[in-house]
Structure formats: C-alpha cells, structure tokens
Amino acid sequence: MSGQPPHPALLIPGPIEFDDAVLQSMSHYSESHVGQPFVNTFGEVLSMLRKLFQTSDPASQPFVISGSGTLGWDQVAANLVEPGDEALVLHTGYFADSFADCLETYGVKATQLKAPIGDRPQLDEVEKALNEKMYKLLTVTHVDTSTGVLSEIKALSELVQRVSPDTLLIVDGVCSVGCEEIKFDDWKLDVVLTASQKAIGCPAGLSILMVSGRAIETFKARKTRPTSYFGSWKNWLPIMQNYEGKKASYFATPSPQLIRALHTSLTQILSRPLDQRFAEHKAASQKIKKAVIDLGLKQLASKPENQANGMTAIYLPEGITPPDILPSLMKKGVIFAGGLHKDIAAKYIRLGHMGVSVTDPTRPDIDKAIKVLKEGLTEVGYKA
Ligand SMILES: *Cc1c(COP(=O)(O)O)cnc(C)c1O
C-alpha cells in the first residue's frame, strides 16, 4: 500500500502516479553535483538507461538533462539538423504539430505527413514522401498522447533503411518509453527521446534521450555550430561521457534529487524482465479497452493495431463534454484528462494507464478507473 496522503489517482497520460520509494529519493539531503556519491549515481542512471532502451552498442549515447520532454525536440533540432535542412514529420496528433513547430523555430523545413484523426500515415505514403526528396531526418511520435495512436516503429525503420538509408529516424517516445516495447539497436533507431514523468514514473523535470553512434557522427560533422547553448551536445556530450565513467565534470548544474529519483525508478523497472512489464501494460490496456467497448463507447484510435498500451482516448457520448464529467470522476477518486487534439478537444477524454498504477498489484487504480467511468456516465444520464 502507498504511504502517501489520500488523493485521487492521477491517471492522466503523465505525470503518472509515483511509487513511495521514488518520492522518498527526492528528500535526499543536499549534495554536491560534483561529489563522488552523486557522480556514481548519475553514472549508474546512464548505464541503466542503456538497458531500458535495449542497446548494448557502446557507440550509443544516453543524455539526461534538466528540462521536460519538450527539450528533447530542441536537442534534436539544435544538434542534428542545420538551418535549411529538410525534415519529414509523421503526424498522428498534437505532438507532431509541436515537433514540426520546434524544428521550424531552428530554421529547419518541416514537412508534415498527416493521417485522419485516430489513424497514422501508412507505410506506402511514407515511402512515396521519402522518394520525393532527401530528408535529413524523419520524426515519428511512438504514442501520440493527444489521440492514443500507437505507431509501428520497427516496420517504419525497415522502410526508411530500404528507401532512404541516410535519413535519421527520430522517435518521440515521451509517452512510450517504459510502457511500449522499444529495441533501440535491433530496430536501428537514431534518437529516442522521452521525459521522466510518464511511463518511467519519476517526477517531471528530466529530458532523457538515447542517441545512436551514427547520429553522434552526424552531430560531429556539422558545418555550423549547434543552434542552442543550453541544449548543445558540444557542451553535454563530454559531461555525459564523464558521468558514465564516474568522473566529475561540470557544464550546468543537474538536479541531484531528481537524478536520485530516476535512479530509484530505473532500478525498480529493471529489477524485473522488461517483456513482463510490457505484457502487464498490454493486459491493463486490453481490460480498459474492453470496458470502453462494453460501455458502447468508441476510441479515437479505431484500429486495434493503432491503439497505445499506456493510454486510451475515449469519445464521450453525444452531447456530453469533458467539463460535464471530469469533476465528478475526480470526486469519485480518479483524475482523467480532457481532450487535446484541437479539432475535437471537447468531444473526448483520456485515461493514462502506465507505471505503478499497472505494475503494483496493491494499487486498485485500473479497476477503479473503469468503475468510476461507468458511474460517472450513468449519473449524467448515459445508458450503455
Ligand atoms: C508529454 C509529451 C511531450 C512533451 O513532454 P513535456 O514533458 O510536457 O515537455 C512530447 N511528446 C509526447 C508524445 C508527449 O506525450
């Protein structure tokens, strides 16, 4: 049982519920960011990330930098592309619009390949786009948190290697790392970026990336300087290498307390087989998706193969909007999120099912969410 004060279960697609031990790690006494105990902890965090992303290639490079998931987009835009370069952005919802906007901020030309809401661009469309132009990079949102659409990364990677092998494959895994299978080496990915507060289950404040050796070479071959100062890998690469080698060094002060919390959550995650973790997320997701069908409701992601395992986006019955129901769901003990996709935000709600809410058998969160949703809908007059 959690020792936290009673509170409604936070089942939005991040931040998620946190384990007691992770929260307790945050109350570590103040320590120097260049002292050996902290340097050792940071180094272990970087080594554990290699396991989480399933990479054993020594050329791969993990980065952990203070910031939120969004800083991962800035790092990609500032380090891997130069002004005037072309990027292809696969659109499955809100987060692709933002990634494209971020790339444009750095002078990169972002072309979006869009799919109808709830779907994803098909591989033949991606192939056609890649044949038309040389794109320096292609970005894909593994799970689009605005729609609950899951992208198929392995098949996409095989396509990119066949059609446009020089294009770097960038995966926005903010809502997937820790709850969806990702094999960084096997799938030949170039960047997977994420944040601490989603399926990794650590408070918000850390931008986490895994970068391939090939992407690091691309960075080193830049003709122009990185277009960010704080986010520049020129500044961070030696720091990350030193930390992993348990050597103190300084560019900008990291947050020792957050790194300690991340160390605890990664230790917990890696104490059990990753496949088991992914299977548990899938099982919880199936349970929720079945309940949604039984209630006579529809998901934004209509095709089963497009449905994320760590969250569900659910259309509300005709005439009911998120403000009609979210407060009563919260009173009953579960915080759901409203819609985020700008065209249909008033028509749906979102439920996150990641981390300890899924993996800790002492937490009733998933069953409670289903029960509360049923009751809340009945109260506003809906009959399944
Ligand atoms: C949450 C999220 C982001 C942004 O992360 P922040 O931590 O809010 O900056 C980016 N991409 C996806 C897919 C997300 O779910």
Coordinates of C-alpha atoms and ligand atoms in Angstrom, one line a residue:
M1 CA 0.0 0.0 0.0
S2 CA 1.1 3.5 -0.7
G3 CA 2.0 5.6 2.3
Q4 CA 1.1 8.8 0.5
P5 CA -1.7 11.0 1.8
P6 CA -5.1 10.0 0.3
H7 CA -5.6 11.6 -3.1
P8 CA -7.5 10.9 -6.3
A9 CA -5.5 8.6 -8.5
L10 CA -3.7 10.7 -11.2
L11 CA -4.5 8.6 -14.3
I12 CA -3.7 11.2 -17.0
P13 CA -1.1 10.5 -19.6
G14 CA 1.6 12.0 -17.5
P15 CA 2.6 12.9 -14.9
I16 CA 1.6 9.5 -13.5
E17 CA 1.3 8.1 -10.0
F18 CA 4.7 7.7 -8.3
D19 CA 6.0 4.9 -6.1
D20 CA 6.7 5.9 -2.5
A21 CA 10.4 4.9 -2.8
V22 CA 10.8 7.2 -5.8
L23 CA 9.3 10.1 -4.0
Q24 CA 11.4 9.4 -0.9
S25 CA 14.6 9.6 -3.0
M26 CA 13.7 13.2 -3.7
S27 CA 14.2 14.0 0.0
H28 CA 17.9 13.2 -0.1
Y29 CA 20.0 15.7 1.8
S30 CA 21.7 18.3 -0.3
E31 CA 24.8 17.1 -2.0
S32 CA 27.4 18.4 -4.4
H33 CA 26.7 17.8 -8.1
V34 CA 30.5 17.1 -8.5
G35 CA 30.8 15.0 -5.3
Q36 CA 31.7 11.3 -5.9
P37 CA 28.5 9.8 -4.5
F38 CA 26.3 11.8 -6.9
V39 CA 28.6 11.3 -9.8
N40 CA 28.4 7.5 -9.2
T41 CA 24.5 7.7 -9.1
F42 CA 24.4 9.7 -12.3
G43 CA 26.7 7.2 -14.0
E44 CA 24.6 4.3 -12.9
V45 CA 21.5 6.1 -14.3
L46 CA 23.1 6.4 -17.7
S47 CA 24.1 2.7 -17.7
M48 CA 20.6 1.7 -16.7
L49 CA 19.1 3.7 -19.5
R50 CA 21.1 1.6 -22.0
K51 CA 19.2 -1.4 -20.6
L52 CA 15.8 0.3 -20.7
F53 CA 16.3 1.3 -24.3
Q54 CA 17.7 -2.2 -25.1
T55 CA 21.0 -1.0 -26.5
S56 CA 24.4 -2.7 -26.0
D57 CA 26.2 -0.7 -28.7
P58 CA 28.9 1.2 -26.9
A59 CA 28.6 4.0 -29.6
S60 CA 25.0 4.8 -28.4
Q61 CA 24.9 7.8 -26.1
P62 CA 22.4 8.5 -23.4
F63 CA 21.7 12.1 -22.3
V64 CA 19.8 13.2 -19.2
I65 CA 19.4 17.0 -19.0
S66 CA 17.2 19.1 -16.7
G67 CA 14.1 20.1 -18.6
S68 CA 10.8 18.4 -19.7
G69 CA 10.2 16.1 -22.7
T70 CA 9.9 19.1 -25.0
L71 CA 13.7 19.8 -24.5
G72 CA 14.2 16.5 -26.5
W73 CA 12.7 18.2 -29.6
D74 CA 15.0 21.2 -29.1
Q75 CA 18.0 18.9 -28.7
V76 CA 17.2 17.1 -32.0
A77 CA 16.5 20.4 -33.8
A78 CA 19.6 22.2 -32.5
N79 CA 22.2 19.3 -32.9
L80 CA 21.2 17.0 -35.7
V81 CA 19.9 19.4 -38.4
E82 CA 21.2 22.7 -39.7
P83 CA 19.1 25.6 -40.9
G84 CA 17.7 24.9 -44.3
D85 CA 17.7 21.1 -43.8
E86 CA 14.5 19.1 -44.5
A87 CA 12.6 17.0 -42.0
L88 CA 9.7 14.7 -42.6
V89 CA 7.2 14.7 -39.6
L90 CA 4.7 11.9 -39.4
H91 CA 1.5 13.3 -37.9
T92 CA -0.7 11.3 -35.6
G93 CA -1.9 14.2 -33.5
Y94 CA -1.0 17.3 -31.5
F95 CA 2.6 16.3 -30.7
A96 CA 3.7 16.2 -34.3
D97 CA 2.4 19.8 -34.9
S98 CA 4.6 20.9 -32.0
F99 CA 7.7 18.9 -33.0
A100 CA 7.3 20.4 -36.5
D101 CA 6.9 23.9 -35.0
C102 CA 10.1 23.3 -32.9
L103 CA 12.1 22.3 -36.0
E104 CA 10.9 25.4 -37.8
T105 CA 12.0 27.5 -34.9
Y106 CA 15.5 26.4 -35.6
G107 CA 15.2 27.2 -39.3
V108 CA 14.6 23.6 -40.4
K109 CA 12.0 22.9 -43.1
A110 CA 9.4 20.5 -41.6
T111 CA 7.0 18.7 -44.0
Q112 CA 4.1 17.0 -42.2
L113 CA 2.6 13.8 -43.5
K114 CA -0.9 13.7 -42.0
A115 CA -3.4 11.0 -41.3
P116 CA -7.1 11.3 -40.4
I117 CA -7.7 11.7 -36.6
G118 CA -7.2 8.3 -34.9
D119 CA -5.1 6.9 -37.7
R120 CA -1.4 7.1 -38.7
P121 CA 0.3 7.7 -42.1
Q122 CA 0.5 4.4 -44.0
L123 CA 3.9 2.9 -45.0
D124 CA 3.2 3.4 -48.7
E125 CA 2.6 7.1 -48.2
V126 CA 5.8 7.4 -46.2
E127 CA 7.7 5.6 -48.9
K128 CA 6.3 8.0 -51.5
A129 CA 7.3 11.0 -49.5
L130 CA 10.8 9.6 -48.9
N131 CA 11.2 9.0 -52.6
E132 CA 10.3 12.6 -53.5
K133 CA 13.0 14.4 -51.5
M134 CA 16.1 13.7 -49.4
Y135 CA 15.1 14.3 -45.8
K136 CA 17.9 14.7 -43.2
L137 CA 15.6 13.2 -40.6
L138 CA 12.2 11.7 -40.1
T139 CA 10.3 12.1 -36.9
V140 CA 7.5 9.8 -35.6
T141 CA 5.5 10.0 -32.3
H142 CA 5.5 6.5 -30.9
V143 CA 2.4 7.1 -28.9
D144 CA 0.6 10.4 -29.6
T145 CA -0.7 11.4 -26.3
S146 CA -3.5 13.5 -27.8
T147 CA -5.0 10.6 -29.7
G148 CA -3.8 7.4 -28.1
V149 CA -2.5 6.3 -31.5
L150 CA 0.5 3.9 -31.5
S151 CA 2.9 4.0 -34.4
E152 CA 4.7 0.9 -35.7
I153 CA 8.3 1.7 -35.3
K154 CA 10.0 -1.5 -36.4
A155 CA 8.3 -1.6 -39.8
L156 CA 8.9 2.1 -40.3
S157 CA 12.6 1.7 -39.6
E158 CA 12.8 -1.2 -42.1
L159 CA 11.2 1.1 -44.7
V160 CA 13.5 4.0 -44.0
Q161 CA 16.5 1.8 -44.3
R162 CA 15.3 0.4 -47.6
V163 CA 14.2 3.6 -49.2
S164 CA 16.3 6.4 -47.6
P165 CA 19.0 4.9 -45.6
D166 CA 20.8 8.2 -44.9
T167 CA 17.7 9.6 -43.2
L168 CA 17.9 9.7 -39.4
L169 CA 15.0 8.1 -37.6
I170 CA 13.8 10.1 -34.6
V171 CA 11.2 8.6 -32.2
D172 CA 9.3 10.8 -29.8
G173 CA 8.9 8.2 -27.1
V174 CA 7.7 10.6 -24.3
C175 CA 4.5 8.5 -23.8
S176 CA 6.0 5.1 -24.8
V177 CA 9.4 4.6 -23.1
G178 CA 8.7 2.3 -20.2
C179 CA 5.3 1.0 -21.4
E180 CA 5.8 0.0 -25.1
E181 CA 8.5 -2.3 -26.4
I182 CA 11.4 -0.4 -27.9
K183 CA 14.6 -2.1 -29.2
F184 CA 17.0 0.7 -29.9
D185 CA 19.7 -1.5 -31.6
D186 CA 17.6 -4.1 -33.3
W187 CA 15.3 -1.5 -34.8
K188 CA 18.2 0.7 -35.8
L189 CA 16.8 3.9 -34.2
D190 CA 18.8 7.1 -34.2
V191 CA 17.2 9.0 -31.4
V192 CA 14.5 8.0 -28.9
L193 CA 13.6 11.0 -26.7
T194 CA 11.5 10.8 -23.6
A195 CA 10.8 12.5 -20.2
S196 CA 10.9 11.4 -16.6
Q197 CA 7.2 11.8 -15.7
K198 CA 5.4 9.4 -18.0
A199 CA 5.9 5.6 -18.0
I200 CA 9.3 5.9 -16.3
G201 CA 7.4 7.1 -13.2
C202 CA 9.7 9.8 -11.9
P203 CA 8.7 13.4 -11.2
A204 CA 8.8 15.8 -14.1
G205 CA 12.0 17.7 -14.8
L206 CA 14.3 15.5 -16.9
S207 CA 14.7 15.2 -20.6
I208 CA 16.0 11.8 -21.4
L209 CA 17.5 10.7 -24.8
M210 CA 19.2 7.7 -26.3
V211 CA 21.2 8.7 -29.4
S212 CA 22.9 6.3 -31.9
G213 CA 26.6 6.3 -32.8
R214 CA 25.5 7.3 -36.3
A215 CA 23.6 10.4 -35.0
I216 CA 26.6 11.4 -32.9
E217 CA 28.7 11.2 -36.0
T218 CA 26.2 13.4 -37.8
F219 CA 26.4 15.9 -35.0
K220 CA 30.2 15.9 -35.1
A221 CA 30.1 16.5 -38.9
R222 CA 28.0 19.7 -38.6
K223 CA 29.2 22.6 -40.7
T224 CA 27.5 25.2 -38.4
R225 CA 27.5 25.4 -34.6
P226 CA 24.6 23.9 -32.6
T227 CA 21.8 26.4 -32.6
S228 CA 21.2 26.2 -28.9
Y229 CA 23.5 26.9 -26.0
F230 CA 21.9 25.0 -23.1
G231 CA 20.9 22.2 -25.3
S232 CA 24.1 21.9 -27.2
W233 CA 25.6 18.4 -27.3
K234 CA 29.0 20.1 -27.7
N235 CA 28.5 21.1 -24.1
W236 CA 26.8 17.9 -22.8
L237 CA 28.5 15.1 -24.6
P238 CA 31.7 15.2 -22.6
I239 CA 29.7 15.6 -19.4
M240 CA 27.6 12.5 -20.1
Q241 CA 30.7 10.5 -21.0
N242 CA 32.5 11.6 -17.8
Y243 CA 29.5 10.9 -15.6
E244 CA 29.2 7.4 -17.1
G245 CA 32.9 6.9 -16.4
K246 CA 32.2 8.1 -12.8
K247 CA 34.3 11.2 -13.3
A248 CA 33.1 14.6 -12.0
S249 CA 32.6 17.4 -14.5
Y250 CA 30.5 20.4 -15.0
F251 CA 28.5 22.2 -17.6
A252 CA 25.3 23.3 -16.0
T253 CA 24.1 22.1 -12.6
P254 CA 21.9 19.0 -12.7
S255 CA 19.2 18.3 -10.1
P256 CA 20.7 15.7 -7.7
Q257 CA 17.3 14.9 -6.1
L258 CA 15.7 14.2 -9.5
I259 CA 18.6 12.1 -10.6
R260 CA 18.3 10.1 -7.4
A261 CA 14.5 9.6 -8.0
L262 CA 15.3 8.5 -11.6
H263 CA 17.9 6.1 -10.2
T264 CA 15.2 4.5 -7.9
S265 CA 12.6 4.2 -10.6
L266 CA 15.0 2.7 -13.2
T267 CA 16.3 0.2 -10.5
Q268 CA 12.7 -0.8 -9.9
I269 CA 11.8 -1.1 -13.6
L270 CA 15.0 -3.2 -14.4
S271 CA 14.5 -5.5 -11.4
R272 CA 12.0 -7.5 -13.5
P273 CA 12.1 -8.6 -17.1
L274 CA 11.1 -5.7 -19.5
D275 CA 8.9 -8.1 -21.5
Q276 CA 6.9 -8.8 -18.4
R277 CA 6.4 -5.0 -17.9
F278 CA 5.2 -4.5 -21.4
A279 CA 2.9 -7.5 -21.2
E280 CA 1.3 -6.1 -18.0
H281 CA 0.7 -2.8 -19.7
K282 CA -0.9 -4.5 -22.6
A283 CA -3.1 -6.6 -20.3
A284 CA -4.3 -3.5 -18.4
S285 CA -4.9 -1.7 -21.6
Q286 CA -7.0 -4.5 -23.0
K287 CA -9.1 -4.5 -19.9
I288 CA -9.8 -0.8 -20.3
K289 CA -10.4 -1.0 -24.0
K290 CA -12.9 -3.9 -23.4
A291 CA -14.7 -1.8 -20.8
V292 CA -14.9 1.1 -23.3
I293 CA -16.5 -1.3 -25.9
D294 CA -18.9 -2.7 -23.3
L295 CA -20.0 0.8 -22.4
G296 CA -20.8 1.3 -26.1
L297 CA -18.1 4.0 -26.5
K298 CA -15.5 4.5 -29.2
Q299 CA -11.8 5.2 -29.1
L300 CA -10.1 7.8 -31.2
A301 CA -7.7 5.1 -32.4
S302 CA -10.3 2.8 -34.0
K303 CA -8.0 0.1 -35.4
P304 CA -6.7 -2.3 -32.7
E305 CA -3.2 -2.3 -34.2
N306 CA -3.1 1.6 -33.8
Q307 CA -4.0 1.5 -30.1
A308 CA -1.5 2.5 -27.5
N309 CA -0.9 0.3 -24.4
G310 CA -0.2 3.0 -21.9
M311 CA -3.2 5.3 -22.5
T312 CA -6.7 5.4 -24.1
A313 CA -8.5 8.3 -25.7
I314 CA -12.3 7.8 -25.5
Y315 CA -15.0 9.7 -27.3
L316 CA -17.7 10.9 -24.9
P317 CA -21.4 10.1 -25.7
E318 CA -23.0 12.7 -28.0
G319 CA -23.9 15.9 -26.0
I320 CA -21.5 15.3 -23.1
T321 CA -18.4 17.3 -22.8
P322 CA -15.3 16.9 -20.6
P323 CA -16.4 19.6 -18.1
D324 CA -19.7 17.8 -17.7
I325 CA -18.0 14.7 -16.4
L326 CA -14.3 15.2 -15.3
P327 CA -15.1 16.9 -11.9
S328 CA -17.4 14.1 -10.9
L329 CA -14.8 11.4 -12.0
M330 CA -12.3 13.2 -9.8
K331 CA -14.7 13.3 -6.8
K332 CA -15.1 9.6 -7.2
G333 CA -11.3 9.2 -6.9
V334 CA -9.8 9.2 -10.4
I335 CA -8.4 12.1 -12.4
F336 CA -8.9 11.7 -16.1
A337 CA -7.6 14.2 -18.7
G338 CA -9.6 16.2 -21.2
G339 CA -9.2 16.2 -25.0
L340 CA -6.0 17.7 -26.5
H341 CA -6.5 17.4 -30.3
K342 CA -7.6 20.9 -31.3
D343 CA -10.2 19.8 -33.8
I344 CA -12.2 17.6 -31.3
A345 CA -10.9 18.5 -27.8
A346 CA -14.5 19.0 -26.5
K347 CA -15.6 15.5 -27.6
Y348 CA -13.3 13.1 -25.7
I349 CA -11.4 12.3 -22.6
R350 CA -8.1 10.5 -22.0
L351 CA -7.0 7.9 -19.4
G352 CA -3.4 7.1 -18.7
H353 CA -2.5 3.6 -17.6
M354 CA 1.2 3.5 -17.0
G355 CA 3.8 2.6 -14.3
V356 CA 2.8 1.7 -10.8
S357 CA -0.9 2.0 -11.5
V358 CA -0.4 -1.0 -13.7
T359 CA 2.5 -2.9 -12.2
D360 CA 1.8 -2.6 -8.5
P361 CA -0.8 -5.2 -7.6
T362 CA -1.6 -3.4 -4.4
R363 CA -3.0 -0.4 -6.3
P364 CA -6.6 -0.6 -7.3
D365 CA -6.2 2.2 -9.9
I366 CA -7.2 0.4 -13.2
D367 CA -10.4 -1.3 -11.8
K368 CA -11.3 1.9 -10.1
A369 CA -11.0 3.9 -13.3
I370 CA -13.4 1.6 -15.1
K371 CA -15.9 1.6 -12.2
V372 CA -15.7 5.4 -11.8
L373 CA -16.2 6.0 -15.6
K374 CA -19.3 3.7 -15.6
E375 CA -20.8 5.5 -12.6
G376 CA -20.0 9.0 -13.9
L377 CA -21.6 8.3 -17.3
T378 CA -24.7 6.9 -15.6
E379 CA -25.0 10.0 -13.5
V380 CA -25.1 12.3 -16.5
G381 CA -27.9 10.2 -18.0
Y382 CA -26.0 7.9 -20.3
K383 CA -27.2 4.4 -20.9
A384 CA -24.9 1.9 -22.5
Ligands
LIG1 C1 4.1 14.8 -22.9 C2 4.6 14.6 -24.3 C3 5.6 15.6 -24.8 C4 6.0 16.8 -24.1 O1 6.6 16.5 -22.9 P1 6.7 17.6 -21.7 O2 7.4 16.9 -20.6 O3 5.3 18.0 -21.4 O4 7.5 18.7 -22.3 C5 6.1 15.3 -26.1 N1 5.7 14.3 -26.8 C6 4.8 13.4 -26.3 C7 4.4 12.2 -27.2 C8 4.2 13.5 -25.1 O5 3.3 12.7 -24.6

